[in-house]
mmCIF file of C-alpha atoms and ligand atoms in Angstrom:
data_model
loop_
_atom_site.group_PDB
_atom_site.id
_atom_site.type_symbol
_atom_site.label_atom_id
_atom_site.label_comp_id
_atom_site.label_asym_id
_atom_site.label_seq_id
_atom_site.Cartn_x
_atom_site.Cartn_y
_atom_site.Cartn_z
ATOM 1 C CA MET A 195 0.587 -15.722 -2.782
ATOM 2 C CA ILE A 196 2.590 -18.943 -2.608
ATOM 3 C CA VAL A 197 4.048 -19.855 0.761
ATOM 4 C CA ASP A 198 7.362 -21.718 1.164
ATOM 5 C CA GLY A 199 7.151 -22.851 -2.445
ATOM 6 C CA SER A 200 4.229 -25.131 -1.514
ATOM 7 C CA PRO A 201 1.044 -25.159 -3.519
ATOM 8 C CA ARG A 202 -0.854 -23.687 -0.538
ATOM 9 C CA GLU A 203 -2.237 -20.329 -1.537
ATOM 10 C CA LEU A 204 -3.018 -17.612 0.968
ATOM 11 C CA LYS A 205 -4.531 -14.191 0.581
ATOM 12 C CA THR A 206 -3.357 -11.343 2.776
ATOM 13 C CA VAL A 207 -6.811 -11.058 4.426
ATOM 14 C CA TRP A 208 -10.077 -12.964 3.987
ATOM 15 C CA LEU A 209 -13.377 -13.800 5.727
ATOM 16 C CA GLU A 210 -14.176 -17.338 6.795
ATOM 17 C CA ASP A 211 -17.199 -18.414 8.946
ATOM 18 C CA ASP A 212 -17.688 -14.851 10.314
ATOM 19 C CA VAL A 213 -13.998 -14.665 11.308
ATOM 20 C CA VAL A 214 -11.523 -12.336 9.644
ATOM 21 C CA LYS A 215 -8.257 -14.131 8.896
ATOM 22 C CA MET A 216 -5.059 -12.334 8.021
ATOM 23 C CA ILE A 217 -1.365 -12.945 7.705
ATOM 24 C CA ASP A 218 0.480 -11.405 10.674
ATOM 25 C CA GLN A 219 2.902 -9.112 8.824
ATOM 26 C CA ARG A 220 4.840 -8.369 12.029
ATOM 27 C CA ALA A 221 6.042 -11.971 12.129
ATOM 28 C CA LEU A 222 7.325 -12.178 8.562
ATOM 29 C CA PRO A 223 9.699 -13.245 7.098
ATOM 30 C CA HIS A 224 10.555 -15.664 9.895
ATOM 31 C CA ASP A 225 7.100 -16.920 10.853
ATOM 32 C CA LEU A 226 4.062 -17.286 8.666
ATOM 33 C CA ARG A 227 1.166 -16.889 11.068
ATOM 34 C CA VAL A 228 -2.484 -16.510 10.282
ATOM 35 C CA LEU A 229 -4.483 -14.526 12.880
ATOM 36 C CA GLU A 230 -8.165 -14.946 13.562
ATOM 37 C CA LEU A 231 -10.076 -11.765 14.450
ATOM 38 C CA ARG A 232 -13.568 -11.928 15.827
ATOM 39 C CA ASP A 233 -14.746 -8.357 16.230
ATOM 40 C CA VAL A 234 -14.325 -4.950 14.729
ATOM 41 C CA GLU A 235 -12.080 -3.736 17.550
ATOM 42 C CA ASP A 236 -9.617 -6.562 16.812
ATOM 43 C CA VAL A 237 -9.527 -5.476 13.172
ATOM 44 C CA ALA A 238 -9.018 -1.815 14.102
ATOM 45 C CA ARG A 239 -6.107 -2.736 16.353
ATOM 46 C CA ALA A 240 -4.594 -4.953 13.662
ATOM 47 C CA ILE A 241 -4.565 -1.955 11.329
ATOM 48 C CA GLU A 242 -3.118 0.399 13.973
ATOM 49 C CA THR A 243 -0.327 -2.008 14.952
ATOM 50 C CA MET A 244 0.463 -2.740 11.279
ATOM 51 C CA THR A 245 -0.310 -6.440 11.709
ATOM 52 C CA ILE A 246 -1.851 -5.705 8.344
ATOM 53 C CA ARG A 247 -0.566 -2.764 6.352
ATOM 54 C CA GLY A 248 -0.397 -1.463 2.771
ATOM 55 C CA ALA A 249 -3.187 0.814 1.600
ATOM 56 C CA PRO A 250 -5.459 -1.607 -0.327
ATOM 57 C CA ALA A 251 -4.985 -4.386 2.277
ATOM 58 C CA ILE A 252 -5.962 -1.971 5.023
ATOM 59 C CA GLY A 253 -9.081 -1.097 3.011
ATOM 60 C CA ALA A 254 -10.038 -4.748 2.566
ATOM 61 C CA ALA A 255 -9.431 -5.463 6.309
ATOM 62 C CA ALA A 256 -11.755 -2.531 7.203
ATOM 63 C CA ALA A 257 -14.411 -3.820 4.780
ATOM 64 C CA TYR A 258 -14.274 -7.268 6.370
ATOM 65 C CA GLY A 259 -14.358 -5.565 9.792
ATOM 66 C CA LEU A 260 -17.706 -4.111 8.807
ATOM 67 C CA ALA A 261 -18.880 -7.583 7.806
ATOM 68 C CA LEU A 262 -17.857 -8.794 11.280
ATOM 69 C CA ALA A 263 -19.723 -5.944 12.892
ATOM 70 C CA GLU A 264 -22.819 -6.883 10.906
ATOM 71 C CA ALA A 265 -22.501 -10.515 11.886
ATOM 72 C CA ARG A 266 -22.185 -9.586 15.611
ATOM 73 C CA GLY A 267 -25.051 -7.117 15.476
ATOM 74 C CA THR A 268 -22.691 -4.157 16.226
ATOM 75 C CA ASP A 269 -23.886 -0.740 14.995
ATOM 76 C CA LEU A 270 -22.351 -0.330 11.531
ATOM 77 C CA ARG A 271 -21.931 3.456 11.738
ATOM 78 C CA ARG A 272 -20.016 3.208 15.003
ATOM 79 C CA ALA A 273 -17.905 0.381 13.543
ATOM 80 C CA ALA A 274 -17.168 2.507 10.438
ATOM 81 C CA ASP A 275 -16.173 5.501 12.636
ATOM 82 C CA ARG A 276 -13.811 3.297 14.733
ATOM 83 C CA LEU A 277 -12.125 1.902 11.578
ATOM 84 C CA ARG A 278 -11.780 5.434 10.053
ATOM 85 C CA ARG A 279 -9.728 6.450 13.131
ATOM 86 C CA THR A 280 -7.035 3.772 12.607
ATOM 87 C CA ARG A 281 -4.567 5.185 10.067
ATOM 88 C CA PRO A 282 -5.124 8.605 8.499
ATOM 89 C CA THR A 283 -3.020 8.663 5.297
ATOM 90 C CA GLY A 284 -4.077 5.757 3.039
ATOM 91 C CA GLN A 285 -7.099 6.604 0.935
ATOM 92 C CA ASP A 286 -8.206 3.002 0.373
ATOM 93 C CA LEU A 287 -9.305 2.720 3.985
ATOM 94 C CA PHE A 288 -11.843 5.485 3.474
ATOM 95 C CA SER A 289 -12.889 4.423 -0.041
ATOM 96 C CA ALA A 290 -13.404 0.836 1.185
ATOM 97 C CA ILE A 291 -15.546 1.879 4.167
ATOM 98 C CA ASP A 292 -17.600 4.238 1.999
ATOM 99 C CA ARG A 293 -18.106 1.572 -0.604
ATOM 100 C CA VAL A 294 -19.377 -1.042 1.902
ATOM 101 C CA MET A 295 -21.638 1.499 3.595
ATOM 102 C CA ARG A 296 -23.066 2.443 0.202
ATOM 103 C CA ALA A 297 -23.689 -1.264 -0.588
ATOM 104 C CA VAL A 298 -25.567 -1.584 2.706
ATOM 105 C CA GLU A 299 -27.626 1.507 1.961
ATOM 106 C CA GLY A 300 -28.404 -0.075 -1.396
ATOM 107 C CA GLY A 301 -29.800 -3.220 0.260
ATOM 108 C CA SER A 302 -26.787 -5.553 0.131
ATOM 109 C CA SER A 303 -25.146 -7.015 3.206
ATOM 110 C CA ALA A 304 -21.793 -5.633 4.457
ATOM 111 C CA ARG A 305 -20.400 -9.092 3.802
ATOM 112 C CA GLU A 306 -21.432 -8.960 0.131
ATOM 113 C CA GLY A 307 -19.964 -5.468 -0.164
ATOM 114 C CA ALA A 308 -16.674 -6.551 1.391
ATOM 115 C CA GLU A 309 -16.378 -9.723 -0.719
ATOM 116 C CA ALA A 310 -17.046 -7.698 -3.892
ATOM 117 C CA LEU A 311 -14.466 -5.143 -2.878
ATOM 118 C CA ALA A 312 -11.816 -7.865 -2.240
ATOM 119 C CA ARG A 313 -12.530 -9.484 -5.618
ATOM 120 C CA GLU A 314 -12.243 -6.115 -7.407
ATOM 121 C CA ASP A 315 -9.029 -5.309 -5.573
ATOM 122 C CA GLU A 316 -7.445 -8.452 -7.028
ATOM 123 C CA GLU A 317 -8.759 -7.705 -10.480
ATOM 124 C CA ARG A 318 -7.425 -4.159 -10.363
ATOM 125 C CA CYS A 319 -3.962 -5.448 -9.391
ATOM 126 C CA ARG A 320 -3.971 -7.954 -12.277
ATOM 127 C CA ALA A 321 -4.891 -5.141 -14.656
ATOM 128 C CA ILE A 322 -2.041 -3.043 -13.205
ATOM 129 C CA GLY A 323 0.266 -5.956 -13.997
ATOM 130 C CA ARG A 324 -0.932 -6.184 -17.612
ATOM 131 C CA HIS A 325 -0.491 -2.433 -18.205
ATOM 132 C CA GLY A 326 2.768 -2.067 -16.270
ATOM 133 C CA LYS A 327 4.520 -5.094 -17.793
ATOM 134 C CA ARG A 328 5.726 -3.090 -20.791
ATOM 135 C CA LEU A 329 7.808 -0.801 -18.598
ATOM 136 C CA ILE A 330 9.915 -3.678 -17.291
ATOM 137 C CA LYS A 331 12.518 -4.424 -19.950
ATOM 138 C CA GLU A 332 15.044 -7.132 -20.210
ATOM 139 C CA GLY A 333 18.111 -6.501 -18.041
ATOM 140 C CA MET A 334 16.608 -3.554 -16.194
ATOM 141 C CA ARG A 335 17.630 -2.507 -12.707
ATOM 142 C CA ILE A 336 14.622 -1.347 -10.730
ATOM 143 C CA LEU A 337 14.585 0.466 -7.407
ATOM 144 C CA THR A 338 11.569 0.074 -5.138
ATOM 145 C CA HIS A 339 10.651 1.253 -1.643
ATOM 146 C CA CYS A 340 8.534 -0.203 1.149
ATOM 147 C CA ASN A 341 6.214 -3.050 0.179
ATOM 148 C CA ALA A 342 3.573 -2.735 -2.513
ATOM 149 C CA GLY A 343 3.429 -6.458 -3.073
ATOM 150 C CA ALA A 344 0.707 -9.067 -2.508
ATOM 151 C CA LEU A 345 0.962 -8.409 1.208
ATOM 152 C CA ALA A 346 -0.072 -4.778 0.705
ATOM 153 C CA THR A 347 -3.231 -5.768 -1.181
ATOM 154 C CA VAL A 348 -5.694 -8.671 -0.961
ATOM 155 C CA ASP A 349 -3.358 -10.524 -3.279
ATOM 156 C CA VAL A 350 -1.087 -9.898 -6.310
ATOM 157 C CA GLY A 351 0.152 -6.378 -5.321
ATOM 158 C CA THR A 352 0.573 -3.152 -7.254
ATOM 159 C CA VAL A 353 4.338 -2.847 -7.833
ATOM 160 C CA MET A 354 4.645 -6.611 -7.637
ATOM 161 C CA ALA A 355 2.045 -7.145 -10.439
ATOM 162 C CA PRO A 356 4.084 -5.739 -13.374
ATOM 163 C CA LEU A 357 7.232 -7.362 -11.978
ATOM 164 C CA ARG A 358 5.520 -10.784 -11.875
ATOM 165 C CA ALA A 359 3.940 -10.255 -15.333
ATOM 166 C CA ALA A 360 7.320 -9.304 -16.879
ATOM 167 C CA ARG A 361 8.960 -12.345 -15.175
ATOM 168 C CA ASP A 362 6.157 -14.588 -16.528
ATOM 169 C CA ALA A 363 6.869 -13.146 -19.994
ATOM 170 C CA GLY A 364 10.400 -14.487 -19.634
ATOM 171 C CA ARG A 365 12.197 -11.176 -18.911
ATOM 172 C CA GLU A 366 15.103 -11.053 -16.495
ATOM 173 C CA PHE A 367 15.707 -7.983 -14.377
ATOM 174 C CA PHE A 368 17.057 -6.988 -10.971
ATOM 175 C CA VAL A 369 15.330 -5.223 -8.093
ATOM 176 C CA TYR A 370 17.031 -3.024 -5.513
ATOM 177 C CA VAL A 371 14.849 -3.117 -2.357
ATOM 178 C CA SER A 372 15.148 -0.063 -0.152
ATOM 179 C CA GLU A 373 15.014 -1.451 3.434
ATOM 180 C CA THR A 374 12.392 1.120 4.621
ATOM 181 C CA ARG A 375 13.205 2.349 8.099
ATOM 182 C CA PRO A 376 11.786 2.095 10.670
ATOM 183 C CA ARG A 377 9.417 -0.875 10.083
ATOM 184 C CA LEU A 378 11.593 -2.444 7.371
ATOM 185 C CA GLN A 379 8.792 -3.398 5.032
ATOM 186 C CA GLY A 380 11.366 -3.560 2.180
ATOM 187 C CA ALA A 381 13.920 -5.788 3.934
ATOM 188 C CA ARG A 382 11.331 -8.001 5.591
ATOM 189 C CA LEU A 383 8.309 -8.186 3.245
ATOM 190 C CA THR A 384 9.367 -7.167 -0.294
ATOM 191 C CA ALA A 385 12.556 -9.247 -0.089
ATOM 192 C CA TRP A 386 10.417 -12.187 1.111
ATOM 193 C CA GLU A 387 7.933 -11.812 -1.715
ATOM 194 C CA LEU A 388 10.614 -11.425 -4.384
ATOM 195 C CA GLY A 389 12.347 -14.528 -3.014
ATOM 196 C CA GLN A 390 9.050 -16.454 -3.216
ATOM 197 C CA GLU A 391 8.710 -15.348 -6.859
ATOM 198 C CA GLY A 392 12.317 -16.136 -7.730
ATOM 199 C CA ILE A 393 13.065 -12.554 -8.773
ATOM 200 C CA ASP A 394 16.714 -11.509 -8.364
ATOM 201 C CA HIS A 395 17.088 -8.705 -5.789
ATOM 202 C CA ALA A 396 19.262 -7.067 -3.134
ATOM 203 C CA VAL A 397 18.333 -4.998 -0.110
ATOM 204 C CA VAL A 398 20.022 -1.611 0.212
ATOM 205 C CA VAL A 399 19.810 0.933 3.027
ATOM 206 C CA ASP A 400 17.387 3.780 2.375
ATOM 207 C CA GLY A 401 20.277 6.212 2.030
ATOM 208 C CA ALA A 402 21.840 4.237 -0.809
ATOM 209 C CA ALA A 403 19.411 5.540 -3.448
ATOM 210 C CA GLY A 404 21.632 8.564 -4.193
ATOM 211 C CA LEU A 405 24.708 6.496 -4.801
ATOM 212 C CA LEU A 406 22.865 3.955 -6.975
ATOM 213 C CA LEU A 407 21.257 6.639 -9.150
ATOM 214 C CA GLN A 408 24.472 8.666 -9.413
ATOM 215 C CA ARG A 409 26.337 5.597 -10.598
ATOM 216 C CA GLY A 410 23.724 4.949 -13.284
ATOM 217 C CA ASP A 411 22.771 1.667 -11.618
ATOM 218 C CA VAL A 412 18.995 2.242 -11.709
ATOM 219 C CA ASP A 413 16.882 2.301 -14.890
ATOM 220 C CA LEU A 414 13.422 2.663 -13.287
ATOM 221 C CA VAL A 415 12.020 3.606 -9.881
ATOM 222 C CA LEU A 416 8.729 1.893 -9.093
ATOM 223 C CA VAL A 417 6.702 2.518 -5.902
ATOM 224 C CA GLY A 418 3.191 2.204 -4.565
ATOM 225 C CA ALA A 419 0.925 4.954 -3.180
ATOM 226 C CA ASP A 420 -1.181 5.567 -0.095
ATOM 227 C CA ARG A 421 -3.097 8.555 -1.403
ATOM 228 C CA ILE A 422 -2.981 10.387 -4.677
ATOM 229 C CA ALA A 423 -4.348 13.909 -4.710
ATOM 230 C CA ALA A 424 -6.463 15.097 -7.699
ATOM 231 C CA ASN A 425 -3.428 16.948 -9.151
ATOM 232 C CA GLY A 426 -1.241 13.800 -8.972
ATOM 233 C CA ASP A 427 0.719 14.686 -5.821
ATOM 234 C CA THR A 428 1.288 11.315 -4.155
ATOM 235 C CA ALA A 429 1.699 10.237 -0.536
ATOM 236 C CA ASN A 430 3.711 7.046 -0.036
ATOM 237 C CA LYS A 431 6.036 5.630 2.588
ATOM 238 C CA ILE A 432 8.490 8.110 4.099
ATOM 239 C CA GLY A 433 11.578 8.190 1.911
ATOM 240 C CA THR A 434 9.726 7.988 -1.397
ATOM 241 C CA TYR A 435 9.984 11.731 -2.166
ATOM 242 C CA PRO A 436 13.816 11.855 -2.041
ATOM 243 C CA LYS A 437 13.949 8.952 -4.443
ATOM 244 C CA ALA A 438 11.663 10.844 -6.860
ATOM 245 C CA VAL A 439 13.849 13.959 -6.716
ATOM 246 C CA LEU A 440 16.959 11.852 -7.264
ATOM 247 C CA ALA A 441 15.344 10.007 -10.168
ATOM 248 C CA LYS A 442 14.445 13.304 -11.863
ATOM 249 C CA ALA A 443 17.955 14.696 -11.260
ATOM 250 C CA HIS A 444 19.451 11.621 -12.939
ATOM 251 C CA GLY A 445 16.922 11.349 -15.784
ATOM 252 C CA VAL A 446 15.476 8.090 -14.546
ATOM 253 C CA PRO A 447 11.652 7.410 -14.914
ATOM 254 C CA PHE A 448 9.707 7.325 -11.666
ATOM 255 C CA TYR A 449 6.373 5.427 -11.768
ATOM 256 C CA VAL A 450 3.689 4.957 -9.149
ATOM 257 C CA ALA A 451 1.672 1.676 -9.338
ATOM 258 C CA ALA A 452 -1.721 2.137 -7.704
ATOM 259 C CA PRO A 453 -5.414 1.421 -8.203
ATOM 260 C CA MET A 454 -7.800 4.333 -8.849
ATOM 261 C CA THR A 455 -9.278 3.677 -5.352
ATOM 262 C CA THR A 456 -6.138 5.375 -4.038
ATOM 263 C CA VAL A 457 -7.075 8.654 -5.684
ATOM 264 C CA ASP A 458 -8.717 11.167 -3.351
ATOM 265 C CA TRP A 459 -10.645 13.478 -5.725
ATOM 266 C CA GLY A 460 -11.466 15.608 -2.717
ATOM 267 C CA ALA A 461 -7.794 16.512 -2.125
ATOM 268 C CA ARG A 462 -6.821 19.244 -4.608
ATOM 269 C CA ASN A 463 -3.099 18.688 -3.992
ATOM 270 C CA GLY A 464 -0.652 17.067 -1.639
ATOM 271 C CA ARG A 465 -1.053 19.662 1.091
ATOM 272 C CA ALA A 466 -4.530 18.257 1.746
ATOM 273 C CA ILE A 467 -3.157 14.800 2.558
ATOM 274 C CA PRO A 468 -2.851 14.053 6.288
ATOM 275 C CA ILE A 469 0.550 12.596 7.244
ATOM 276 C CA GLU A 470 0.458 9.939 9.958
ATOM 277 C CA GLU A 471 2.909 10.243 12.814
ATOM 278 C CA ARG A 472 3.589 6.949 14.611
ATOM 279 C CA PRO A 473 5.066 6.116 18.045
ATOM 280 C CA GLU A 474 8.612 7.318 18.771
ATOM 281 C CA GLU A 475 9.664 3.828 19.885
ATOM 282 C CA GLU A 476 9.499 2.526 16.301
ATOM 283 C CA ILE A 477 12.577 4.704 15.638
ATOM 284 C CA LEU A 478 14.285 4.730 19.010
ATOM 285 C CA GLU A 479 14.221 0.959 19.418
ATOM 286 C CA VAL A 480 15.148 -1.978 17.197
ATOM 287 C CA ASP A 481 13.417 -5.270 18.139
ATOM 288 C CA GLY A 482 12.633 -3.852 21.580
ATOM 289 C CA VAL A 483 16.285 -2.842 22.234
ATOM 290 C CA ARG A 484 16.799 0.940 22.749
ATOM 291 C CA ILE A 485 19.399 2.360 20.340
ATOM 292 C CA ALA A 486 19.185 6.090 21.049
ATOM 293 C CA PRO A 487 20.254 7.665 24.356
ATOM 294 C CA LYS A 488 17.624 7.731 27.112
ATOM 295 C CA GLY A 489 15.611 10.930 26.867
ATOM 296 C CA THR A 490 16.112 11.346 23.106
ATOM 297 C CA ARG A 491 12.922 12.199 21.268
ATOM 298 C CA ALA A 492 11.951 11.106 17.786
ATOM 299 C CA ARG A 493 9.508 12.266 15.129
ATOM 300 C CA ASN A 494 8.160 9.276 13.318
ATOM 301 C CA PHE A 495 6.578 10.531 10.090
ATOM 302 C CA ALA A 496 5.146 7.529 8.296
ATOM 303 C CA PHE A 497 4.705 9.107 4.838
ATOM 304 C CA ASP A 498 5.873 11.856 2.574
ATOM 305 C CA VAL A 499 4.312 13.528 -0.471
ATOM 306 C CA THR A 500 5.928 13.504 -3.893
ATOM 307 C CA PRO A 501 4.769 16.425 -6.008
ATOM 308 C CA ALA A 502 3.282 15.388 -9.359
ATOM 309 C CA ARG A 503 6.077 17.051 -11.334
ATOM 310 C CA PHE A 504 8.482 14.345 -10.203
ATOM 311 C CA ILE A 505 6.185 11.516 -11.323
ATOM 312 C CA THR A 506 6.548 10.125 -14.823
ATOM 313 C CA GLY A 507 3.287 8.178 -14.683
ATOM 314 C CA PHE A 508 0.736 6.173 -12.721
ATOM 315 C CA ILE A 509 0.282 2.522 -13.550
ATOM 316 C CA THR A 510 -3.411 1.960 -12.832
ATOM 317 C CA GLU A 511 -6.062 -0.591 -13.775
ATOM 318 C CA LEU A 512 -7.183 1.878 -16.478
ATOM 319 C CA GLY A 513 -3.748 2.008 -18.092
ATOM 320 C CA ILE A 514 -0.647 4.188 -17.624
ATOM 321 C CA LEU A 515 -1.795 7.767 -16.825
ATOM 322 C CA LYS A 516 0.263 10.936 -16.713
ATOM 323 C CA PRO A 517 -0.397 13.361 -13.873
ATOM 324 C CA ALA A 518 -2.134 15.595 -16.506
ATOM 325 C CA ASP A 519 -4.465 12.696 -17.370
ATOM 326 C CA LEU A 520 -5.484 12.596 -13.690
ATOM 327 C CA ARG A 521 -6.238 16.276 -13.669
ATOM 328 C CA LYS A 522 -8.408 15.865 -16.778
ATOM 329 C CA ARG A 523 -10.283 13.002 -15.079
ATOM 330 C CA ARG A 524 -10.938 15.194 -12.086
ATOM 331 C CA ARG A 525 -12.688 17.701 -14.253
ATOM 332 C CA GLY A 526 -15.003 14.867 -15.305
ATOM 333 C CA THR A 527 -15.673 13.819 -11.655
ATOM 334 C CA PRO A 528 -19.091 14.729 -10.207
ATOM 335 C CA ARG A 529 -18.817 17.492 -7.556
ATOM 336 C CA ARG A 530 -20.382 15.201 -4.911
ATOM 337 C CA THR A 531 -17.467 12.778 -5.231
ATOM 338 C CA ARG A 532 -14.936 15.582 -5.093
ATOM 339 C CA ALA A 533 -16.421 17.105 -2.027
ATOM 340 C CA ARG A 534 -16.670 13.876 -0.028
ATOM 341 C CA THR A 535 -14.056 14.108 2.721
ATOM 342 C CA SER A 536 -12.210 11.039 3.813
ATOM 343 C CA LYS A 537 -11.693 11.885 7.449
HETATM 344 O O1 MRU B 842 2.947 1.980 6.464
HETATM 345 P P1 MRU B 842 2.625 1.007 5.428
HETATM 346 O O2 MRU B 842 3.485 -0.195 5.414
HETATM 347 O O3 MRU B 842 1.137 0.692 5.407
HETATM 348 O O4 MRU B 842 2.931 1.783 4.093
HETATM 349 C C1 MRU B 842 2.739 1.144 2.872
HETATM 350 C C2 MRU B 842 3.163 1.875 1.665
HETATM 351 O O5 MRU B 842 3.673 3.001 1.784
HETATM 352 C C3 MRU B 842 2.865 1.255 0.342
HETATM 353 O O6 MRU B 842 3.775 1.695 -0.622
HETATM 354 C C4 MRU B 842 1.440 1.677 -0.087
HETATM 355 O O7 MRU B 842 0.494 1.411 0.897
HETATM 356 C C5 MRU B 842 1.070 1.019 -1.387
HETATM 357 S S1 MRU B 842 0.598 -0.616 -1.171
HETATM 358 C C6 MRU B 842 0.043 -1.239 -2.656
#
């Protein structure tokens, strides 16, 4: 990730001298701050407050949180339980914790497990870029939602990887960025990343998707994922599902870019995916200023589930898979893996 066009490179989250460092995503795009977290409780709170967010980035933060717990002599199982209680929807949180705990059981340190996970996360994103590049054609208009960029992973991003690869191949295209109420990950983070990359874009309100698709102004919808059930039903940021329905209604391909670590083989379909509800204030207030009348309640659903039949394909590190390919892979998954619950 290049900051302010300078050669300084930052990851979203990393470990340095037994301190977890991460970009404070609440401060972007106006301030680029790096926070230093010294114990597992700090990491858990950073995940809960969305100081760090995006499924693979949350997973890496939790993995590093376990490395911190190990360095401080904190009980690893208790640390893992605390981290598992932070955000319920994204599968990478649970797969990352399981992976580090398995590494520890196998005789490695939590630190080694976390570092390996972070390296693999980047490699998976680069592979997603190589596979997804062919979908991004010259002159295309692409609609995205939320932020599935470098900030949502250790580096590189999922949606951002094919965009960057296509740009590096000399293709020009345009990205409509859905602002993503209420936390505005599109307007604040995706717009910032696209600007850093020099990719032409415009922010639209979430409700503009219908108009854009109806006018024929979108050639491809490309989003990330928080959890993919074994049948291909996919949870992603609230507002993703309506875009998928609109895309199908207008004959526009709808792709999900995600690593295989986002697949929950234990979830048969989308109904098994827990949907996080966040504090009402995120909707009722903007920058601390109340916008709804006093006494008004809000329901702040953080994610929705897009049924597999609306998804054209998944851009993964293994290649571009159809929902039916996922179902075939599930049949080849050992029962033990399928049964493991992520809560
Ligand atoms: O609530 P957030 O910001 O953590 O939600 C993030 C998303 O919905 C992303 O699209 C998803 O995590 C994929 S990130 C590669």
